[in-house]
Amino acid sequence: MSSTQHEATYDVIVIGGGASGMVAAGVAGARGKRVLLIEKNKRLGEKLRITGGGRCNITNDERDIHALLSNYKASKDFLYSPFSIFGVKETFEFFEGRGLPLFVEARKRAFPKSEKASDVCNVLIQYLKKNNVTVLNECTVMKLEIEDRKISHVVTKKGSEIKSYVGDSVVVATGGLSHPHTGSTGDGFKWLEDLGHTIHPPSPTIVPLTVEEAWVKELAGTSIGTTDAPMKITFFADGKKAFAKTGKLLCTHFGLSGPLILNTAKEVSDLLYKGLVTATIDTYPNKDQGTLEKHMIEVFDMNKNKALKNVFTDLAPKGTARVILSLLPHIDPETKTHSVNKDMRKDLSRLLKALPVSISGLLGFDKAVVADGGVDIREVDTKTMRSTKIDNLFLTGDVLHIDRPSGGFSLQLCWTTGFVAGKNV
Ligand SMILES: Cc1cc2nc3c(=O)[nH]c(=O)nc-3n(C[C@H](O)[C@H](O)[C@H](O)COP(=O)(O)OP(=O)(O)OC[C@H]3O[C@@H](n4cnc5c(N)ncnc54)[C@H](O)[C@@H]3O)c2cc1C
């Protein structure tokens, strides 16, 4: 049998022990507030622990506030105020001042020197302890009760026990919808919608990929692979193999599309968090390079006096021979096939086994992560992170609908909004 009991009042209740919730709770605690942090998982920061492929791209070391904010697109003007209070410089000071030195990699992406996301989490857990924040783990907030434009009770369930907590201020830091196994199941969105907030739906995750290589764009309108002879595309993050898929690809004027690609968009969006994303297209997935070379010799033997450019059409996917040959400028397409030597054959077969592609992002998102939806930023006073609908409600992190690229910008948003909320609760 479950029972409802009323508990002692806290100055601040923070719902969600992720990146932004931990900062908000710690900062409020440091101001001497009595803070309760409620987290439904056993451990704090489950999502934070998997960021940056476990290395945690903690921020982006862009110190020019205008250049930094340009990454937050439509929300950039709303974020000027909070970022001028707690920006990249303050993030470095916060973590380095607590014994976690950072270093900066390509594209200004900053990581802890230890390259361990769990170390970032530990700094925050220590910060909560130092500032006497009461943490309630394995406790799920079920609903928020409202009286006179204020949250009067936070109703929770821990095991079979239902308890209701009272807080002068309530921070909703329950995250978005991506990777629900980490606890981000979008609970906050349901409550916030009931409280009168506008919730933007998550962006579609089935989108084409944009690529850097001109050769792909030159082949716009051409399919690579057929149902009978599918291609294999293998994706890499910072040179490390991530995953592969087999099927048909469509080249377009911006990059790659087709059902196979559309269905990889979500995985690629996660990969963009890990580093530079590249791919190789294997046009002969069922032949190893040696077998392909033997096949090439047979085809050349049958067409001895013909120019390579005319024979290569039998080897490359339909409609791609000229463009693929142009990727090997040291091989003259007019070369007679009997003069194609071993090294040239190796280069040709290697290319057919691994056409190079650099993924710049998802179409519609500039090097972006798919936005997971959330509260319209216009409904938040970004000087304080207070809701404009409910007087004692504050919102932080992924609960907000803010489109931004990968590269440390999401966590910076968590540190900034968490800090500002913590200062104003
Ligand atoms: C694979 C992956 C890698 C990423 N890597 C990076 C990176 O390297 N750099 C970067 O900047 N960004 C990265 N991000 C984005 C970043 O992780 C998020 O922006 C950030 O973690 C959001 O923090 P948050 O505090 O808003 O919410 P979350 O971290 O999602 O935390 C929300 C918390 O609320 C809890 N909660 C939810 N509902 C309830 C409830 N009803 N009751 C109690 N508790 C509840 C959840 O259990 C969870 O712990 C990555 C995201 C993913 C998915």
CSV table of C-alpha atoms and ligand atoms in Angstrom, one decimal:
chain,number,residue,atom,x,y,z
A,1,MET,CA,0.0,0.0,0.0
A,2,SER,CA,1.4,3.4,-0.9
A,3,SER,CA,0.8,6.5,1.2
A,4,THR,CA,1.3,10.2,0.6
A,5,GLN,CA,3.2,12.2,3.3
A,6,HIS,CA,4.2,15.8,3.3
A,7,GLU,CA,7.9,16.5,3.9
A,8,ALA,CA,9.9,19.4,5.2
A,9,THR,CA,10.2,22.5,3.1
A,10,TYR,CA,13.4,23.2,1.2
A,11,ASP,CA,14.5,26.5,-0.2
A,12,VAL,CA,15.2,24.8,-3.6
A,13,ILE,CA,14.1,21.6,-5.2
A,14,VAL,CA,16.1,20.6,-8.3
A,15,ILE,CA,14.5,17.8,-10.4
A,16,GLY,CA,17.1,15.9,-12.4
A,17,GLY,CA,20.7,15.1,-11.5
A,18,GLY,CA,22.3,15.6,-14.9
A,19,ALA,CA,24.9,18.2,-15.9
A,20,SER,CA,22.6,21.3,-15.5
A,21,GLY,CA,20.8,20.1,-12.4
A,22,MET,CA,23.9,19.3,-10.5
A,23,VAL,CA,25.4,22.8,-11.3
A,24,ALA,CA,22.1,24.5,-10.4
A,25,ALA,CA,21.8,22.6,-7.1
A,26,GLY,CA,25.5,23.2,-6.1
A,27,VAL,CA,25.4,26.9,-6.9
A,28,ALA,CA,22.2,27.3,-4.9
A,29,GLY,CA,23.8,25.3,-2.0
A,30,ALA,CA,26.9,27.5,-2.1
A,31,ARG,CA,24.6,30.5,-1.5
A,32,GLY,CA,23.5,28.8,1.7
A,33,LYS,CA,20.1,27.6,0.4
A,34,ARG,CA,18.7,24.3,1.6
A,35,VAL,CA,18.6,22.3,-1.5
A,36,LEU,CA,17.1,18.9,-2.4
A,37,LEU,CA,18.2,17.3,-5.6
A,38,ILE,CA,15.9,14.5,-6.9
A,39,GLU,CA,17.2,12.0,-9.4
A,40,LYS,CA,15.4,8.9,-10.6
A,41,ASN,CA,18.6,6.9,-11.4
A,42,LYS,CA,20.8,5.1,-8.9
A,43,ARG,CA,23.7,7.4,-9.9
A,44,LEU,CA,23.9,11.0,-10.8
A,45,GLY,CA,25.0,12.2,-14.3
A,46,GLU,CA,24.3,9.0,-16.3
A,47,LYS,CA,24.2,10.9,-19.6
A,48,LEU,CA,27.2,13.1,-18.7
A,49,ARG,CA,29.2,9.9,-18.2
A,50,ILE,CA,28.8,8.9,-21.9
A,51,THR,CA,29.4,12.4,-23.4
A,52,GLY,CA,32.1,12.7,-26.0
A,53,GLY,CA,32.4,8.9,-26.3
A,54,GLY,CA,33.3,8.8,-22.6
A,55,ARG,CA,35.8,11.6,-22.9
A,56,CYS,CA,33.4,14.5,-22.4
A,57,ASN,CA,33.7,17.4,-24.7
A,58,ILE,CA,33.1,19.8,-21.8
A,59,THR,CA,32.9,23.1,-23.6
A,60,ASN,CA,34.1,24.9,-26.8
A,61,ASP,CA,37.0,27.2,-26.2
A,62,GLU,CA,35.6,30.1,-28.2
A,63,ARG,CA,36.2,33.1,-26.0
A,64,ASP,CA,34.6,35.7,-28.2
A,65,ILE,CA,31.0,35.8,-26.9
A,66,HIS,CA,29.5,36.8,-30.3
A,67,ALA,CA,31.3,34.1,-32.2
A,68,LEU,CA,30.3,31.6,-29.4
A,69,LEU,CA,26.7,32.6,-29.4
A,70,SER,CA,26.4,32.4,-33.2
A,71,ASN,CA,26.4,28.7,-32.7
A,72,TYR,CA,23.1,28.9,-30.9
A,73,LYS,CA,21.4,30.2,-34.0
A,74,ALA,CA,17.9,31.6,-33.3
A,75,SER,CA,18.5,31.6,-29.5
A,76,LYS,CA,21.7,33.6,-29.6
A,77,ASP,CA,20.1,36.9,-28.5
A,78,PHE,CA,18.3,35.2,-25.6
A,79,LEU,CA,21.5,33.7,-24.4
A,80,TYR,CA,23.7,36.8,-24.3
A,81,SER,CA,22.8,37.7,-20.8
A,82,PRO,CA,23.4,34.2,-19.2
A,83,PHE,CA,26.6,33.7,-21.2
A,84,SER,CA,28.0,37.0,-20.1
A,85,ILE,CA,27.4,35.9,-16.5
A,86,PHE,CA,28.8,32.4,-16.9
A,87,GLY,CA,30.6,31.7,-20.1
A,88,VAL,CA,33.5,29.6,-21.4
A,89,LYS,CA,36.1,31.4,-19.2
A,90,GLU,CA,34.1,30.7,-16.1
A,91,THR,CA,33.6,27.0,-17.2
A,92,PHE,CA,37.4,26.6,-17.4
A,93,GLU,CA,37.9,28.3,-14.0
A,94,PHE,CA,35.1,26.2,-12.4
A,95,PHE,CA,36.5,22.9,-13.4
A,96,GLU,CA,40.3,23.7,-13.4
A,97,GLY,CA,39.8,25.4,-10.0
A,98,ARG,CA,38.4,22.1,-8.7
A,99,GLY,CA,41.4,20.0,-9.8
A,100,LEU,CA,40.2,19.0,-13.3
A,101,PRO,CA,42.6,20.5,-15.9
A,102,LEU,CA,41.2,20.9,-19.4
A,103,PHE,CA,42.9,20.8,-22.9
A,104,VAL,CA,41.7,22.0,-26.3
A,105,GLU,CA,41.5,19.9,-29.5
A,106,ALA,CA,40.6,20.6,-33.1
A,107,ARG,CA,37.6,22.9,-33.6
A,108,LYS,CA,38.2,24.4,-30.2
A,109,ARG,CA,36.6,21.4,-28.5
A,110,ALA,CA,37.7,21.2,-24.8
A,111,PHE,CA,38.1,18.0,-22.8
A,112,PRO,CA,39.3,17.1,-19.3
A,113,LYS,CA,43.0,16.1,-19.6
A,114,SER,CA,42.2,12.8,-18.0
A,115,GLU,CA,39.8,12.2,-21.0
A,116,LYS,CA,37.3,10.7,-18.5
A,117,ALA,CA,33.7,12.0,-18.5
A,118,SER,CA,33.3,10.3,-15.1
A,119,ASP,CA,35.9,12.8,-13.7
A,120,VAL,CA,33.7,15.7,-14.7
A,121,CYS,CA,30.8,13.9,-12.9
A,122,ASN,CA,32.9,13.4,-9.8
A,123,VAL,CA,33.9,17.1,-9.6
A,124,LEU,CA,30.1,18.0,-9.6
A,125,ILE,CA,29.3,15.3,-7.0
A,126,GLN,CA,32.0,16.7,-4.7
A,127,TYR,CA,30.6,20.2,-5.3
A,128,LEU,CA,27.2,19.0,-4.2
A,129,LYS,CA,28.6,17.4,-1.1
A,130,LYS,CA,30.7,20.5,-0.2
A,131,ASN,CA,27.6,22.7,-0.5
A,132,ASN,CA,25.4,20.4,1.6
A,133,VAL,CA,22.9,19.5,-1.1
A,134,THR,CA,20.6,16.6,-0.1
A,135,VAL,CA,20.6,14.1,-2.9
A,136,LEU,CA,17.6,11.7,-3.3
A,137,ASN,CA,18.5,8.9,-5.7
A,138,GLU,CA,16.2,6.4,-7.2
A,139,CYS,CA,13.3,8.7,-6.6
A,140,THR,CA,11.0,9.7,-9.5
A,141,VAL,CA,9.1,12.9,-9.7
A,142,MET,CA,5.5,12.0,-10.7
A,143,LYS,CA,3.9,15.4,-10.9
A,144,LEU,CA,4.0,19.0,-9.9
A,145,GLU,CA,1.0,20.5,-8.1
A,146,ILE,CA,0.2,24.2,-8.7
A,147,GLU,CA,-1.5,26.9,-6.6
A,148,ASP,CA,-1.7,30.5,-7.7
A,149,ARG,CA,0.9,30.4,-10.5
A,150,LYS,CA,3.3,28.6,-8.1
A,151,ILE,CA,4.5,25.0,-7.8
A,152,SER,CA,3.1,24.0,-4.3
A,153,HIS,CA,4.2,20.4,-4.2
A,154,VAL,CA,6.6,18.1,-6.0
A,155,VAL,CA,5.1,14.6,-5.8
A,156,THR,CA,7.6,11.7,-5.9
A,157,LYS,CA,7.7,8.0,-5.9
A,158,LYS,CA,10.5,6.0,-4.4
A,159,GLY,CA,9.9,2.3,-4.5
A,160,SER,CA,6.2,2.0,-3.5
A,161,GLU,CA,6.4,5.1,-1.3
A,162,ILE,CA,4.8,8.3,-2.5
A,163,LYS,CA,6.0,11.5,-0.9
A,164,SER,CA,5.4,15.1,-1.6
A,165,TYR,CA,8.0,17.8,-1.2
A,166,VAL,CA,7.7,21.5,-0.8
A,167,GLY,CA,10.2,24.0,-2.2
A,168,ASP,CA,10.2,27.8,-2.5
A,169,SER,CA,11.8,27.4,-5.9
A,170,VAL,CA,11.8,24.4,-8.2
A,171,VAL,CA,14.3,23.8,-11.0
A,172,VAL,CA,13.2,21.4,-13.8
A,173,ALA,CA,16.4,19.9,-15.2
A,174,THR,CA,15.0,16.6,-16.5
A,175,GLY,CA,16.8,16.8,-19.9
A,176,GLY,CA,15.5,16.0,-23.3
A,177,LEU,CA,14.5,12.8,-25.0
A,178,SER,CA,17.7,11.4,-26.5
A,179,HIS,CA,19.1,8.2,-25.0
A,180,PRO,CA,16.2,7.5,-22.7
A,181,HIS,CA,18.2,4.7,-21.1
A,182,THR,CA,20.2,7.4,-19.3
A,183,GLY,CA,17.0,8.7,-17.6
A,184,SER,CA,16.2,11.4,-20.1
A,185,THR,CA,12.7,10.3,-20.9
A,186,GLY,CA,11.1,13.7,-21.5
A,187,ASP,CA,9.1,13.7,-18.2
A,188,GLY,CA,9.6,17.4,-17.8
A,189,PHE,CA,8.0,18.1,-21.1
A,190,LYS,CA,4.7,16.6,-20.0
A,191,TRP,CA,4.5,18.7,-16.8
A,192,LEU,CA,5.7,21.9,-18.5
A,193,GLU,CA,3.1,21.6,-21.2
A,194,ASP,CA,0.4,21.2,-18.6
A,195,LEU,CA,1.8,24.3,-16.9
A,196,GLY,CA,1.1,26.3,-20.0
A,197,HIS,CA,4.6,26.2,-21.7
A,198,THR,CA,5.0,25.7,-25.4
A,199,ILE,CA,6.9,22.5,-26.1
A,200,HIS,CA,8.6,22.2,-29.5
A,201,PRO,CA,8.6,18.6,-30.8
A,202,PRO,CA,11.9,16.9,-31.4
A,203,SER,CA,13.4,17.6,-34.8
A,204,PRO,CA,13.0,14.8,-37.4
A,205,THR,CA,15.9,12.4,-37.1
A,206,ILE,CA,15.5,10.9,-40.6
A,207,VAL,CA,17.5,13.4,-42.6
A,208,PRO,CA,20.2,13.3,-45.3
A,209,LEU,CA,23.9,13.8,-44.6
A,210,THR,CA,25.9,16.7,-45.8
A,211,VAL,CA,29.5,15.9,-47.0
A,212,GLU,CA,32.6,17.9,-47.8
A,213,GLU,CA,33.8,16.1,-50.9
A,214,ALA,CA,33.1,17.7,-54.3
A,215,TRP,CA,33.1,14.2,-56.0
A,216,VAL,CA,29.8,13.3,-54.3
A,217,LYS,CA,28.2,16.5,-55.3
A,218,GLU,CA,29.4,16.1,-58.9
A,219,LEU,CA,27.5,12.8,-58.9
A,220,ALA,CA,24.2,14.5,-57.8
A,221,GLY,CA,21.3,12.3,-58.9
A,222,THR,CA,23.4,9.1,-59.2
A,223,SER,CA,22.7,6.0,-57.1
A,224,ILE,CA,25.6,4.0,-55.9
A,225,GLY,CA,24.7,0.4,-55.6
A,226,THR,CA,21.6,-1.6,-56.6
A,227,THR,CA,19.4,-3.9,-54.7
A,228,ASP,CA,21.3,-6.9,-56.2
A,229,ALA,CA,24.7,-5.3,-55.7
A,230,PRO,CA,24.5,-3.2,-52.5
A,231,MET,CA,27.2,-0.9,-51.2
A,232,LYS,CA,28.7,-0.9,-47.8
A,233,ILE,CA,29.2,2.4,-46.0
A,234,THR,CA,31.4,2.4,-42.9
A,235,PHE,CA,31.4,5.3,-40.5
A,236,PHE,CA,34.4,6.4,-38.3
A,237,ALA,CA,34.7,9.0,-35.5
A,238,ASP,CA,38.2,10.4,-35.3
A,239,GLY,CA,39.4,7.5,-37.4
A,240,LYS,CA,37.9,4.8,-35.2
A,241,LYS,CA,35.4,2.5,-36.8
A,242,ALA,CA,31.9,3.1,-35.4
A,243,PHE,CA,29.4,1.2,-37.5
A,244,ALA,CA,28.6,0.0,-41.1
A,245,LYS,CA,25.4,-0.4,-43.2
A,246,THR,CA,24.7,-2.0,-46.5
A,247,GLY,CA,22.3,-0.9,-49.2
A,248,LYS,CA,21.9,1.8,-51.9
A,249,LEU,CA,23.2,5.4,-51.6
A,250,LEU,CA,22.0,8.4,-53.5
A,251,CYS,CA,24.5,11.2,-54.3
A,252,THR,CA,22.9,14.7,-54.1
A,253,HIS,CA,24.2,18.3,-54.6
A,254,PHE,CA,24.7,18.5,-50.8
A,255,GLY,CA,25.9,15.0,-49.9
A,256,LEU,CA,24.3,11.6,-49.4
A,257,SER,CA,20.7,10.5,-49.2
A,258,GLY,CA,18.5,7.4,-49.8
A,259,PRO,CA,16.8,5.2,-47.2
A,260,LEU,CA,20.0,3.7,-46.0
A,261,ILE,CA,21.5,7.1,-45.2
A,262,LEU,CA,18.3,8.6,-43.8
A,263,ASN,CA,18.2,5.8,-41.3
A,264,THR,CA,21.7,6.4,-40.1
A,265,ALA,CA,21.1,10.1,-39.3
A,266,LYS,CA,20.5,9.6,-35.6
A,267,GLU,CA,23.6,7.4,-35.2
A,268,VAL,CA,25.7,9.9,-37.2
A,269,SER,CA,24.3,12.8,-35.0
A,270,ASP,CA,25.6,11.0,-31.9
A,271,LEU,CA,28.9,10.2,-33.6
A,272,LEU,CA,29.4,13.9,-34.4
A,273,TYR,CA,29.7,14.3,-30.6
A,274,LYS,CA,32.6,12.0,-30.6
A,275,GLY,CA,34.8,13.7,-33.1
A,276,LEU,CA,35.4,14.2,-36.8
A,277,VAL,CA,33.1,11.9,-38.7
A,278,THR,CA,34.3,10.3,-41.9
A,279,ALA,CA,33.0,7.3,-43.9
A,280,THR,CA,34.2,5.0,-46.6
A,281,ILE,CA,32.0,3.5,-49.3
A,282,ASP,CA,32.9,0.0,-50.4
A,283,THR,CA,31.5,-0.7,-53.8
A,284,TYR,CA,32.6,-4.3,-53.7
A,285,PRO,CA,31.5,-5.5,-50.2
A,286,ASN,CA,31.6,-9.1,-51.2
A,287,LYS,CA,35.1,-9.1,-52.7
A,288,ASP,CA,38.3,-8.5,-50.8
A,289,GLN,CA,40.9,-6.2,-52.4
A,290,GLY,CA,42.9,-9.1,-53.8
A,291,THR,CA,39.9,-10.8,-55.5
A,292,LEU,CA,38.8,-7.4,-56.9
A,293,GLU,CA,42.3,-6.9,-58.4
A,294,LYS,CA,42.1,-10.4,-60.1
A,295,HIS,CA,38.6,-9.4,-61.4
A,296,MET,CA,40.1,-6.2,-62.7
A,297,ILE,CA,42.9,-8.1,-64.5
A,298,GLU,CA,40.3,-10.3,-66.2
A,299,VAL,CA,38.3,-7.3,-67.3
A,300,PHE,CA,41.4,-5.5,-68.6
A,301,ASP,CA,42.6,-8.6,-70.5
A,302,MET,CA,39.3,-8.8,-72.3
A,303,ASN,CA,39.6,-5.1,-73.3
A,304,LYS,CA,43.4,-4.9,-73.9
A,305,ASN,CA,43.7,-2.0,-76.3
A,306,LYS,CA,40.9,0.2,-74.9
A,307,ALA,CA,41.3,3.3,-72.9
A,308,LEU,CA,41.0,2.9,-69.1
A,309,LYS,CA,38.2,5.5,-69.0
A,310,ASN,CA,36.0,3.3,-71.3
A,311,VAL,CA,36.7,0.0,-69.5
A,312,PHE,CA,36.5,1.4,-65.9
A,313,THR,CA,32.7,1.8,-66.5
A,314,ASP,CA,32.5,-2.0,-66.2
A,315,LEU,CA,34.2,-1.9,-62.8
A,316,ALA,CA,32.8,1.2,-61.1
A,317,PRO,CA,29.1,1.6,-60.1
A,318,LYS,CA,26.9,2.8,-63.0
A,319,GLY,CA,27.4,6.4,-63.9
A,320,THR,CA,30.4,7.0,-61.5
A,321,ALA,CA,33.4,5.9,-63.5
A,322,ARG,CA,34.6,9.3,-64.8
A,323,VAL,CA,34.2,11.0,-61.4
A,324,ILE,CA,35.9,8.1,-59.4
A,325,LEU,CA,38.8,8.1,-61.9
A,326,SER,CA,39.3,11.8,-61.4
A,327,LEU,CA,40.1,11.1,-57.7
A,328,LEU,CA,43.3,9.5,-58.9
A,329,PRO,CA,44.9,12.4,-60.8
A,330,HIS,CA,48.2,10.5,-61.3
A,331,ILE,CA,46.4,7.9,-63.5
A,332,ASP,CA,45.6,9.2,-67.0
A,333,PRO,CA,42.1,8.0,-68.0
A,334,GLU,CA,43.4,7.6,-71.6
A,335,THR,CA,45.9,5.0,-70.5
A,336,LYS,CA,45.4,1.7,-72.5
A,337,THR,CA,44.4,-1.0,-70.1
A,338,HIS,CA,47.4,-3.2,-71.1
A,339,SER,CA,49.6,-0.3,-69.7
A,340,VAL,CA,47.8,-0.2,-66.3
A,341,ASN,CA,50.5,-1.5,-64.0
A,342,LYS,CA,50.2,-3.2,-60.6
A,343,ASP,CA,50.5,0.0,-58.6
A,344,MET,CA,47.8,1.6,-60.6
A,345,ARG,CA,45.5,-1.5,-60.2
A,346,LYS,CA,46.2,-1.4,-56.4
A,347,ASP,CA,45.2,2.3,-56.3
A,348,LEU,CA,42.1,1.7,-58.4
A,349,SER,CA,40.9,-1.3,-56.3
A,350,ARG,CA,41.7,0.4,-53.0
A,351,LEU,CA,39.5,3.3,-54.1
A,352,LEU,CA,36.6,1.1,-55.2
A,353,LYS,CA,36.9,-0.6,-51.8
A,354,ALA,CA,37.0,2.7,-49.8
A,355,LEU,CA,35.6,5.9,-51.5
A,356,PRO,CA,36.4,8.6,-49.0
A,357,VAL,CA,33.7,10.8,-47.5
A,358,SER,CA,33.9,13.5,-44.7
A,359,ILE,CA,30.5,14.0,-43.1
A,360,SER,CA,30.0,17.7,-42.3
A,361,GLY,CA,26.6,17.3,-40.7
A,362,LEU,CA,22.9,16.6,-41.1
A,363,LEU,CA,21.0,18.4,-43.7
A,364,GLY,CA,19.1,21.3,-42.1
A,365,PHE,CA,21.5,21.4,-39.1
A,366,ASP,CA,24.8,23.0,-39.5
A,367,LYS,CA,27.2,20.4,-38.2
A,368,ALA,CA,24.4,19.7,-35.8
A,369,VAL,CA,23.1,17.4,-33.3
A,370,VAL,CA,19.4,16.7,-33.8
A,371,ALA,CA,17.6,19.1,-31.5
A,372,ASP,CA,15.4,17.1,-29.1
A,373,GLY,CA,12.7,19.6,-28.7
A,374,GLY,CA,11.8,21.4,-25.5
A,375,VAL,CA,10.4,24.6,-24.0
A,376,ASP,CA,10.3,27.7,-26.2
A,377,ILE,CA,13.2,29.9,-25.0
A,378,ARG,CA,10.9,33.0,-25.3
A,379,GLU,CA,8.9,31.7,-22.3
A,380,VAL,CA,12.0,31.9,-20.0
A,381,ASP,CA,13.5,35.0,-18.6
A,382,THR,CA,17.1,34.1,-19.5
A,383,LYS,CA,18.6,36.7,-17.1
A,384,THR,CA,17.5,34.3,-14.3
A,385,MET,CA,16.2,31.2,-16.1
A,386,ARG,CA,12.8,31.7,-14.5
A,387,SER,CA,9.7,30.6,-16.3
A,388,THR,CA,7.4,33.4,-17.4
A,389,LYS,CA,4.4,31.2,-16.7
A,390,ILE,CA,5.1,29.9,-13.2
A,391,ASP,CA,6.6,32.2,-10.7
A,392,ASN,CA,8.8,29.8,-8.7
A,393,LEU,CA,9.9,27.6,-11.7
A,394,PHE,CA,13.3,27.6,-13.3
A,395,LEU,CA,14.4,25.7,-16.4
A,396,THR,CA,17.9,24.5,-17.4
A,397,GLY,CA,19.8,22.4,-20.0
A,398,ASP,CA,18.2,20.2,-22.5
A,399,VAL,CA,14.7,21.0,-21.2
A,400,LEU,CA,15.1,24.1,-23.4
A,401,HIS,CA,14.6,24.1,-27.2
A,402,ILE,CA,17.9,25.4,-28.4
A,403,ASP,CA,19.4,24.2,-31.7
A,404,ARG,CA,23.2,24.0,-31.5
A,405,PRO,CA,26.0,22.1,-33.1
A,406,SER,CA,28.2,19.4,-31.5
A,407,GLY,CA,31.5,20.5,-30.2
A,408,GLY,CA,30.9,21.2,-26.5
A,409,PHE,CA,28.1,23.7,-27.0
A,410,SER,CA,25.4,21.5,-25.3
A,411,LEU,CA,27.3,21.1,-22.1
A,412,GLN,CA,28.3,24.8,-22.1
A,413,LEU,CA,24.6,25.5,-22.2
A,414,CYS,CA,24.1,23.3,-19.2
A,415,TRP,CA,26.8,24.9,-17.2
A,416,THR,CA,25.6,28.4,-18.1
A,417,THR,CA,21.9,27.9,-17.5
A,418,GLY,CA,22.5,25.7,-14.4
A,419,PHE,CA,24.7,28.4,-12.9
A,420,VAL,CA,22.3,31.3,-13.6
A,421,ALA,CA,19.3,29.3,-12.2
A,422,GLY,CA,21.4,28.4,-9.1
A,423,LYS,CA,22.2,32.1,-8.5
A,424,ASN,CA,18.5,33.1,-8.8
A,425,VAL,CA,16.5,30.5,-7.1
B,1,LIG,C1,25.7,10.2,-26.8
B,1,LIG,C2,25.7,11.6,-26.4
B,1,LIG,C3,27.0,12.3,-26.3
B,1,LIG,C4,27.0,13.6,-25.9
B,1,LIG,N1,28.3,14.2,-25.8
B,1,LIG,C5,28.3,15.5,-25.6
B,1,LIG,C6,29.6,16.2,-25.5
B,1,LIG,O1,30.7,15.6,-25.6
B,1,LIG,N2,29.6,17.5,-25.3
B,1,LIG,C7,28.4,18.3,-25.2
B,1,LIG,O2,28.5,19.5,-25.0
B,1,LIG,N3,27.2,17.6,-25.2
B,1,LIG,C8,27.2,16.3,-25.4
B,1,LIG,N4,25.9,15.7,-25.4
B,1,LIG,C9,24.7,16.5,-25.0
B,1,LIG,C10,24.7,16.5,-23.4
B,1,LIG,O3,24.9,15.2,-22.9
B,1,LIG,C11,23.4,17.1,-22.9
B,1,LIG,O4,23.2,18.3,-23.5
B,1,LIG,C12,23.4,17.2,-21.4
B,1,LIG,O5,23.8,16.0,-20.8
B,1,LIG,C13,22.0,17.6,-20.9
B,1,LIG,O6,22.1,17.8,-19.5
B,1,LIG,P1,20.8,18.1,-18.7
B,1,LIG,O7,21.2,18.4,-17.3
B,1,LIG,O8,19.9,19.1,-19.4
B,1,LIG,O9,19.9,16.7,-18.7
B,1,LIG,P2,20.3,15.2,-18.6
B,1,LIG,O10,21.8,15.0,-18.5
B,1,LIG,O11,19.5,14.5,-19.6
B,1,LIG,O12,19.8,14.9,-17.1
B,1,LIG,C14,18.4,14.8,-16.8
B,1,LIG,C15,18.3,14.0,-15.5
B,1,LIG,O13,17.0,14.1,-15.1
B,1,LIG,C16,16.6,12.8,-14.6
B,1,LIG,N5,15.1,12.7,-14.6
B,1,LIG,C17,14.4,12.7,-15.7
B,1,LIG,N6,13.1,12.6,-15.4
B,1,LIG,C18,13.0,12.6,-14.0
B,1,LIG,C19,12.0,12.4,-13.1
B,1,LIG,N7,10.7,12.3,-13.4
B,1,LIG,N8,12.3,12.3,-11.8
B,1,LIG,C20,13.6,12.4,-11.3
B,1,LIG,N9,14.6,12.5,-12.2
B,1,LIG,C21,14.4,12.6,-13.5
B,1,LIG,C22,17.3,11.8,-15.5
B,1,LIG,O14,17.4,10.6,-14.9
B,1,LIG,C23,18.6,12.5,-15.8
B,1,LIG,O15,19.6,12.1,-14.9
B,1,LIG,C24,25.8,14.3,-25.7
B,1,LIG,C25,24.6,13.7,-25.8
B,1,LIG,C26,24.6,12.4,-26.1
B,1,LIG,C27,23.2,11.7,-26.2
